[in-house]
Short mmCIF file of C-alpha atoms in Angstrom, two decimals:
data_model
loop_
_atom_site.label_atom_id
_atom_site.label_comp_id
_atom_site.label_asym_id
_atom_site.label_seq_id
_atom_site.Cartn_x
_atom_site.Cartn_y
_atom_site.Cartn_z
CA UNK F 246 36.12 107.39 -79.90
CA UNK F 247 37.56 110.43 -78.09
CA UNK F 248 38.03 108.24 -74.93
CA UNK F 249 41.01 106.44 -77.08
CA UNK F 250 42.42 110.06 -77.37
CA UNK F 251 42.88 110.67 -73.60
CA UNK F 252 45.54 112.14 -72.11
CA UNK F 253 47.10 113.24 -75.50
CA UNK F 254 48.14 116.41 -75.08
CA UNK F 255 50.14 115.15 -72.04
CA UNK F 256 51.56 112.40 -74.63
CA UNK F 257 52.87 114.87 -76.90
CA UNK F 258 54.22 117.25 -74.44
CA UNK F 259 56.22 113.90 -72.79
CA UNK F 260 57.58 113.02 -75.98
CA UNK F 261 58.80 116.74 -76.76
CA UNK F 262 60.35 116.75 -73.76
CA UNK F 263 61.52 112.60 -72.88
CA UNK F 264 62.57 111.73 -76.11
CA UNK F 265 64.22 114.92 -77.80
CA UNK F 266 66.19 114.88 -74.82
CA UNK F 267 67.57 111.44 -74.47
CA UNK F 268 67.69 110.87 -78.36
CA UNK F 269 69.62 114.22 -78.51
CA UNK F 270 72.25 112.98 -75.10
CA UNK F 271 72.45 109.30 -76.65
CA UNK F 272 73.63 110.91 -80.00
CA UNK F 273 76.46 113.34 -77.66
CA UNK F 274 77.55 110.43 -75.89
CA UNK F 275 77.90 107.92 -78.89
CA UNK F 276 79.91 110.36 -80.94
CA UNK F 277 82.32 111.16 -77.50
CA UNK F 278 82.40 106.85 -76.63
CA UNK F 279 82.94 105.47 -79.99
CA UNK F 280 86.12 104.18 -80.95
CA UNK F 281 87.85 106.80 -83.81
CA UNK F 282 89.42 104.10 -85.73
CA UNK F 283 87.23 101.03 -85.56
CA UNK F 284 83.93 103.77 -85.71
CA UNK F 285 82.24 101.08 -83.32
CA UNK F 286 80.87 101.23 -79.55
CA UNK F 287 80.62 98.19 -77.58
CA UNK F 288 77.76 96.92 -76.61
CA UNK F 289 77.82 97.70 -73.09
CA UNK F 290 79.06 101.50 -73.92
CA UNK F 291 75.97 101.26 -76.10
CA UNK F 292 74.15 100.53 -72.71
CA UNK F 293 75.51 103.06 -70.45
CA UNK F 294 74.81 105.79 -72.97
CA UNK F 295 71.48 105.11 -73.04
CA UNK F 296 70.97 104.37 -69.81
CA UNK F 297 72.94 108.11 -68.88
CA UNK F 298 70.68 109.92 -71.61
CA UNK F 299 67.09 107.80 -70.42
CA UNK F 300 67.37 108.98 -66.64
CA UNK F 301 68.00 112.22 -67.49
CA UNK F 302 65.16 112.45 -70.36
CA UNK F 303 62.47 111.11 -68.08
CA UNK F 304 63.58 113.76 -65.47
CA UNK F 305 62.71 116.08 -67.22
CA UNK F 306 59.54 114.56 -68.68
CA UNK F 307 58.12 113.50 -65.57
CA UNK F 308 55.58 116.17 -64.94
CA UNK F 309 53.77 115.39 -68.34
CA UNK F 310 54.24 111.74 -67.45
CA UNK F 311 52.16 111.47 -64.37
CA UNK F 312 49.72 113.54 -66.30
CA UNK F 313 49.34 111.52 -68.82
CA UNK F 314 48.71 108.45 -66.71
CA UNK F 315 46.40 110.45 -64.41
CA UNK F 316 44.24 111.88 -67.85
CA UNK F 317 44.37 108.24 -69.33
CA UNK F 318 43.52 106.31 -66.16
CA UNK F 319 40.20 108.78 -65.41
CA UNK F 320 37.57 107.18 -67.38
CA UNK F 321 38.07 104.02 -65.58
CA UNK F 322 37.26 105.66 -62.10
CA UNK F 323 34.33 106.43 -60.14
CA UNK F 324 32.56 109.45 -61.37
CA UNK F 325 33.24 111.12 -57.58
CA UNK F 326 36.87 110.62 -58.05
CA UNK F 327 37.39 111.71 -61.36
CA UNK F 328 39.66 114.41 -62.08
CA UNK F 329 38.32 115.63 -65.56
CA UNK F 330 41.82 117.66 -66.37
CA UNK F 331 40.89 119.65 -69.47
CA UNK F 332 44.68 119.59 -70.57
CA UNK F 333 48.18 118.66 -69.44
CA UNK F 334 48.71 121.92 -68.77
CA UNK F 335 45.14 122.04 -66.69
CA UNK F 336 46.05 119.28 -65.21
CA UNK F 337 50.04 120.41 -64.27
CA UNK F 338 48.47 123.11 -62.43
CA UNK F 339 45.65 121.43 -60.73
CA UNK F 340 48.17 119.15 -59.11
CA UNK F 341 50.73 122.16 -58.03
CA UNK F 342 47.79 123.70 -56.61
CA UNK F 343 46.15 121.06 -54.83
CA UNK F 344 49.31 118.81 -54.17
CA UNK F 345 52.16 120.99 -53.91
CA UNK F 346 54.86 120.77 -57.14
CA UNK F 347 56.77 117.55 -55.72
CA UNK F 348 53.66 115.99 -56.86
CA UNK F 349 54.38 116.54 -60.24
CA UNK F 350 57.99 114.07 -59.64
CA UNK F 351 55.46 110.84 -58.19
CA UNK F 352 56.99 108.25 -58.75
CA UNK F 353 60.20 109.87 -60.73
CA UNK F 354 62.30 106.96 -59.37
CA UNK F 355 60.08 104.37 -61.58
CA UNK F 356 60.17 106.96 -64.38
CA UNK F 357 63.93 107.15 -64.43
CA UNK F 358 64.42 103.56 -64.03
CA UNK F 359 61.90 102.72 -66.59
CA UNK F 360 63.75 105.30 -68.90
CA UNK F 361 67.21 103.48 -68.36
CA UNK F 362 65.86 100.33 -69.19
CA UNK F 363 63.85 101.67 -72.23
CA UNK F 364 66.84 103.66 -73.62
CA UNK F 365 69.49 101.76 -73.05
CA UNK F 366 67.93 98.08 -74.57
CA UNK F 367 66.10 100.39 -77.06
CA UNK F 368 68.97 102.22 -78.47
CA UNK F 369 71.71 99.38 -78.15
CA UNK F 370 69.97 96.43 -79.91
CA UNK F 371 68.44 98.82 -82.23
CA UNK F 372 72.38 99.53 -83.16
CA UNK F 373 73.60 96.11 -82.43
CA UNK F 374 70.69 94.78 -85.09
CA UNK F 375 71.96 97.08 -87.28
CA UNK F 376 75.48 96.61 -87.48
CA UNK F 377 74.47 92.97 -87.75
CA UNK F 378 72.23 93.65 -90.82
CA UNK F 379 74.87 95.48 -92.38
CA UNK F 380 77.88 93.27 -91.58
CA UNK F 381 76.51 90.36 -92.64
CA UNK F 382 75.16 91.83 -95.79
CA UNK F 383 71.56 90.91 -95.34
CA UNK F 384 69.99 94.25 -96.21
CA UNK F 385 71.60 97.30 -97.15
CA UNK F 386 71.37 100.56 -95.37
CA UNK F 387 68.22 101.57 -96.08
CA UNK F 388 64.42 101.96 -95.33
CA UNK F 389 64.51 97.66 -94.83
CA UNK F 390 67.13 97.37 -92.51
CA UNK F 391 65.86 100.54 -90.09
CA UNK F 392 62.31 99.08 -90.16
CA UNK F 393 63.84 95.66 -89.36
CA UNK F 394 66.09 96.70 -86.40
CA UNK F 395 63.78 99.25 -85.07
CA UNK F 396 60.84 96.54 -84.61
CA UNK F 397 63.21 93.84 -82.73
CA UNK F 398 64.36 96.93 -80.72
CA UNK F 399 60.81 97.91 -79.77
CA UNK F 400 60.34 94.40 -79.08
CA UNK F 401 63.21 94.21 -76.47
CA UNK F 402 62.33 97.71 -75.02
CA UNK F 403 59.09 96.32 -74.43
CA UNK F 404 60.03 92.72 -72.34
CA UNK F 405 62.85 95.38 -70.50
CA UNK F 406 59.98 97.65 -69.33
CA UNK F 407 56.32 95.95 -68.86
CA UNK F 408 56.79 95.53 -65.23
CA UNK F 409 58.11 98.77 -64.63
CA UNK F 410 55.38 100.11 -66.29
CA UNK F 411 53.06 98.10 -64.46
CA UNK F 412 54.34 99.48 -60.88
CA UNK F 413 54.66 102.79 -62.19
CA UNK F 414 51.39 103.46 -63.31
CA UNK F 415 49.87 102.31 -60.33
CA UNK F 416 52.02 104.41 -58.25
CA UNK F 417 51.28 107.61 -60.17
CA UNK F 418 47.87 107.06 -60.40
CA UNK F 419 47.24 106.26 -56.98
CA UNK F 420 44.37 108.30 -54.91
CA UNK F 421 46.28 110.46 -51.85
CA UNK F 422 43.95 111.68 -49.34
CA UNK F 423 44.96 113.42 -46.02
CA UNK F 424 45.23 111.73 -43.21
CA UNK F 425 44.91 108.13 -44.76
CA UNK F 426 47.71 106.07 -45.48
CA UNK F 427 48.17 105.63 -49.03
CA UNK F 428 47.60 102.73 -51.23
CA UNK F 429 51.92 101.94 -51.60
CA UNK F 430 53.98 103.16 -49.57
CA UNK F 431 56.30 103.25 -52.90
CA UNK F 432 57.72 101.44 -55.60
CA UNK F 433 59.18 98.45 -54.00
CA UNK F 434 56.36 98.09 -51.91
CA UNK F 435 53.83 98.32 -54.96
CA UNK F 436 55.61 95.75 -56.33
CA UNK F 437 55.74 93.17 -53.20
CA UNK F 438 52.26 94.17 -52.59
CA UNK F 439 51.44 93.59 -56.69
CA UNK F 440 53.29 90.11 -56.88
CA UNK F 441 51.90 88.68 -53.44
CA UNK F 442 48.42 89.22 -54.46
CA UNK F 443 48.57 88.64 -58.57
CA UNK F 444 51.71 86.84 -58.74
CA UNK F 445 54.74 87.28 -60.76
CA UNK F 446 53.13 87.37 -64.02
CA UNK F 447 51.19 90.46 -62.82
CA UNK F 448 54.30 92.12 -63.59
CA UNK F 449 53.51 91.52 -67.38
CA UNK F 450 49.66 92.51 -67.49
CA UNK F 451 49.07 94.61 -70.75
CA UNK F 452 51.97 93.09 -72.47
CA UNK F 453 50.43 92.77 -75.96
CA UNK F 454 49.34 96.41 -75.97
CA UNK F 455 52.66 97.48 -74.89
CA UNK F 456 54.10 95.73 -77.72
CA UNK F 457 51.46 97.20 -80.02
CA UNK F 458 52.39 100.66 -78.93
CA UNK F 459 56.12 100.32 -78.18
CA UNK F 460 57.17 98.32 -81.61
CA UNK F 461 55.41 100.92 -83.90
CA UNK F 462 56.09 103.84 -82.29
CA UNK F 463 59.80 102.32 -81.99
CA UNK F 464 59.87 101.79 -86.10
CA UNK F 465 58.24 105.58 -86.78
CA UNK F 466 61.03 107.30 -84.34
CA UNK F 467 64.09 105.43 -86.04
CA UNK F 468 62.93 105.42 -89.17
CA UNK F 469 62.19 109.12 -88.85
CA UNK F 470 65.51 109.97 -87.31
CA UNK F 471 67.64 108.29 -90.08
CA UNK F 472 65.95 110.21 -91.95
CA UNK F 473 66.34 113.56 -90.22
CA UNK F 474 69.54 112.16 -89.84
CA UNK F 475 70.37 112.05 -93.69
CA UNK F 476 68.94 115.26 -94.61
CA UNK F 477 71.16 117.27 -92.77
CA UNK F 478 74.73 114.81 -92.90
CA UNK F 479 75.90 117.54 -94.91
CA UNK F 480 75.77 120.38 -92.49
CA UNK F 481 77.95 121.17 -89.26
CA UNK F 482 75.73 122.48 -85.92
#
């Protein structure tokens, strides 16, 4: 049971990091792009915002990211190359120590453009499906209509990502050794390398437990932050 529990102090130190910070920038940028009279963003405003807040959230996330990958990914390797990081933190400074601290931005590119596309289709359709919801009077603005919109937005978030993911974990997880040429030489290369020998559909291995993960995890974080949200409407920060 504890092997489903991997890597989860490195999950909960990304998410205190990734998504406070882009939640926090999409919210700044929103309130600066939308329009004062109409109180509406387009769509592809909706977009750039996230996309603007997502690269710079999984900047600063990255470090716990390739832990986490690294810490989840161990049990499936050979007991030689196993890593057997205690904690994120354990495992932060095994890789400073042993790979220098550029190690701990691997693969930052896929991060940040897996982050954009997250964000940005996350955040807009979950606001798009909302608006909808509301302007066409299907629900009102409550617990049914944030449950509703967050799911299809986890849903989109998760057809936008999958074959970053894909790439990106194999990148980060890949075995360096000196003096050998690595596995990828990086991202683009992972990816020819990935879709020449799997095909194009390798893109979209572990699809169904992405959706299992993304779509609830979507519905908990908007739900939760409407109602964060409408706890404190009445106070100024």
């Amino acid at each position: 049971m504890r092997a489903l529990f991997s890597g989860v102090s490195a999950t909960v130190l990304r998410q205190t990091l990734y998504s406070t910070t882009r939640m926090g920038l999409y919210d700044i940028i929103k309130g600066e792009w939308t329009d004062p009279e109409t109180k509406t963003m387009p769509l592809m405003k909706k977009i750039g915002a996230g996309a603007i807040a997502g690269a710079i959230g999984a900047a600063v996330g990255n470090p716990a990211d390739v832990a986490m990958v690294r810490m989840q990914a161990d049990g499936r390797l050979p007991l030689t190359d196993r890593r057997n990081y205690k904690s994120v933190l354990d495992a932060i400074t095994q890789m400073i120590r042993g790979e220098g601290v550029t190690s701990l931005w691997r693969g930052s590119s896929l991060t940040i453009n897996r982050a954009m596309l997250v964000t940005s289709s996350q955040l807009a359709s979950y606001d798009s499906v909302k608006e909808t919801i509301l302007e066409k009077g299907l629900l009102k603005d409550g617990l049914g209509t944030h449950v509703s919109a967050s799911f299809a937005a986890g849903f989109v978030a998760s057809v936008a990502s999958n074959p970053v993911d894909v790439i990106k974990t194999r990148v980060m997880n890949m075995k360096v050794v000196a003096g050998v040429a690595p596995p990828y030489k990086g991202a683009v290369d992972c990816a020819l390398k990935t879709v020449k020998a799997e095909g194009i559909m390798s893109l979209y291995k572990g699809f169904i437990p992405t959706v299992s993960r993304q779509a609830p995890f979507t519905v908990v974080l908007f739900v939760t932050l409407e109602q964060v949200k409408k706890l404190f409407k009445d106070y100024d920060f």
